[in-house]
Amino acid sequence: MKTLLSAGCSRASYLSTASKASLVSCRHISSSSSPPPTFDVSVPKPKSEWKRQQGRQRFLDYLIVNIRAGKGGDGCVAFHREKFKPQGPPSGGNGGRGGSVTIRAVEGVTSLSGIGKRIRGANGPNGQGTWQHGKNSPDTVIEVPVGTVVREITDSRRGKTNEEAEQERLEGLSEEEKVNKRREMRWVHYPQYQDVNVGTEAFQKAEEAMLRAERAAEIEAAAAARRNALPLFLDLDEPSEEGHVVATGGQGGFGNPFFLSSTNRSPKFATRGREGERITLEFELKLLADIGLVGFPNAGKSTLLRALTNSRAEVAPYAFTTLNPQVGTVRVWRDGRFGSGETRAVEDSVEERRRREEELESGEVSRQGSRGFPVPRAPHDEVVRFTIADNPGLLARASENVGLGHSFLRSIERSLALAYVVDFSGAAPWDDLATLRAELEAYKPGLSRKARLVIANKADLLDAETEDQVREARAKLARLEAFVKDEMTPSDCDAEGYRTWEEVKALEVVPVSAKYRQNLEKVVRLLGSYVREAREEQHGRSEREALAPQPAVLYS
């Protein structure tokens, strides 16, 4: 019958030469070929972030997270015991490796709200007697939406490193107390043998070897940091099956059989597991919609989205109805119809809910059919499909983070094309266009060149009962078209993925009434053509990059 005598295996950190490679903290990883952006992104203001969470809207597109990988399990001090063998060999198992933390982009996730501000990897199990090693802990996977940009924070906002945390625990102690505290953080002793072990030659040699390994690992980590000056950067613009490791779990400690030698046949000490890596990351979600709608508050962007798609975006007759981006899908059928094919005017959300409640109470429709979904069509009847993002209303000085500021602007940065939406019933819609373009250029130079269309919404509000009023409306439209042709056409070009001068065309101006679904067929036709052009251009660029000769790498 076996009897186990073992020491309690607690937790701390140690360094070994096998884990040197995991100490590299500066690296650059990207799932796309684009380099890290050079412009600064300010932190959203707390007041605007609080406002965006009202009305049970759990959308979040900016987050700072402190991440710590799992700590390695402690080695165990134990000796084998069985009948007629009162003095068996050392049998303590090694600790398991701590779980790493990885980031993976997945489809179906649309917000960063499910990510906590502090993420901890799973700690490795401790070793046990009879040579039972702790198993490696599973990795902690952070699932983020496609289009998320992850940056490592290296300024004052970052959390403490392992070295800083250890120094904090040693503050206020004398030199002798610091030595004892470090030994307690690195070693596990057999019960009642701590003082005896410290005085033995075998323990002193093992402690010296550990200190040498720690110093060598620190030197190699510093050299690796100098070689890799860039901090961590991830551009997750595509779904990924395998995640990117951002924090490596700590290695498990060694059990007392590791210290068995010809001169020390009964080692009564083991090492504790090493702490996992720590890192502070900044998550920024940039939507990957094909078309981005840009306009002032109450310009009718949400109404336009509902008229073109099956989206249930909130619609109300006041500004700032949309506080978070809403994405809808436009599906164009072979017979020329698009969306749900509904012909009823787009109602305010409050009026729509009241009408549906009355229909339910009267028994006109059942709850299952109250949404009014269209009849499903065969897949081959679909001609084109693209997504549209209804973004929060833009204000003057949004590039300076006024209003929702960068929370809005970063949501349109990844769109293939942009469409300005202006209130045509206003006094001077051309002034609104000038402000919108100026804010886009102030936020990121060249961003306004993605604009391909000007949608003059709310054309139904213009008075057109008499011939004079009709002439005034036509003159207003002509002035808007002239302004777009003279002032909104780019005057130069660049080679950073935007249209070249030969491909630059004057922006189209289309007057519509999103509420009454008038003249939307032309809008859908133009948007579909813009998306096809952008996709073909991206496909051609990818093929050229794949066929381009790779530069030779010289090894010294």
JSON list of C-alpha atoms in Angstrom, two decimals, residues 219 221-229:
[
{"chain": "A", "resi": 219, "resn": "ILE", "atom": "CA", "xyz": [19.67, 40.31, -20.91]},
{"chain": "A", "resi": 221, "resn": "ALA", "atom": "CA", "xyz": [14.78, 39.98, -23.31]},
{"chain": "A", "resi": 222, "resn": "ALA", "atom": "CA", "xyz": [16.35, 43.45, -23.38]},
{"chain": "A", "resi": 223, "resn": "ALA", "atom": "CA", "xyz": [18.27, 42.60, -26.55]},
{"chain": "A", "resi": 224, "resn": "ALA", "atom": "CA", "xyz": [15.11, 41.23, -28.19]},
{"chain": "A", "resi": 225, "resn": "ALA", "atom": "CA", "xyz": [13.24, 44.41, -27.24]},
{"chain": "A", "resi": 226, "resn": "ARG", "atom": "CA", "xyz": [15.91, 46.49, -28.96]},
{"chain": "A", "resi": 227, "resn": "ARG", "atom": "CA", "xyz": [15.71, 44.34, -32.10]},
{"chain": "A", "resi": 228, "resn": "ASN", "atom": "CA", "xyz": [11.92, 44.55, -32.20]},
{"chain": "A", "resi": 229, "resn": "ALA", "atom": "CA", "xyz": [11.31, 48.22, -31.47]}
]
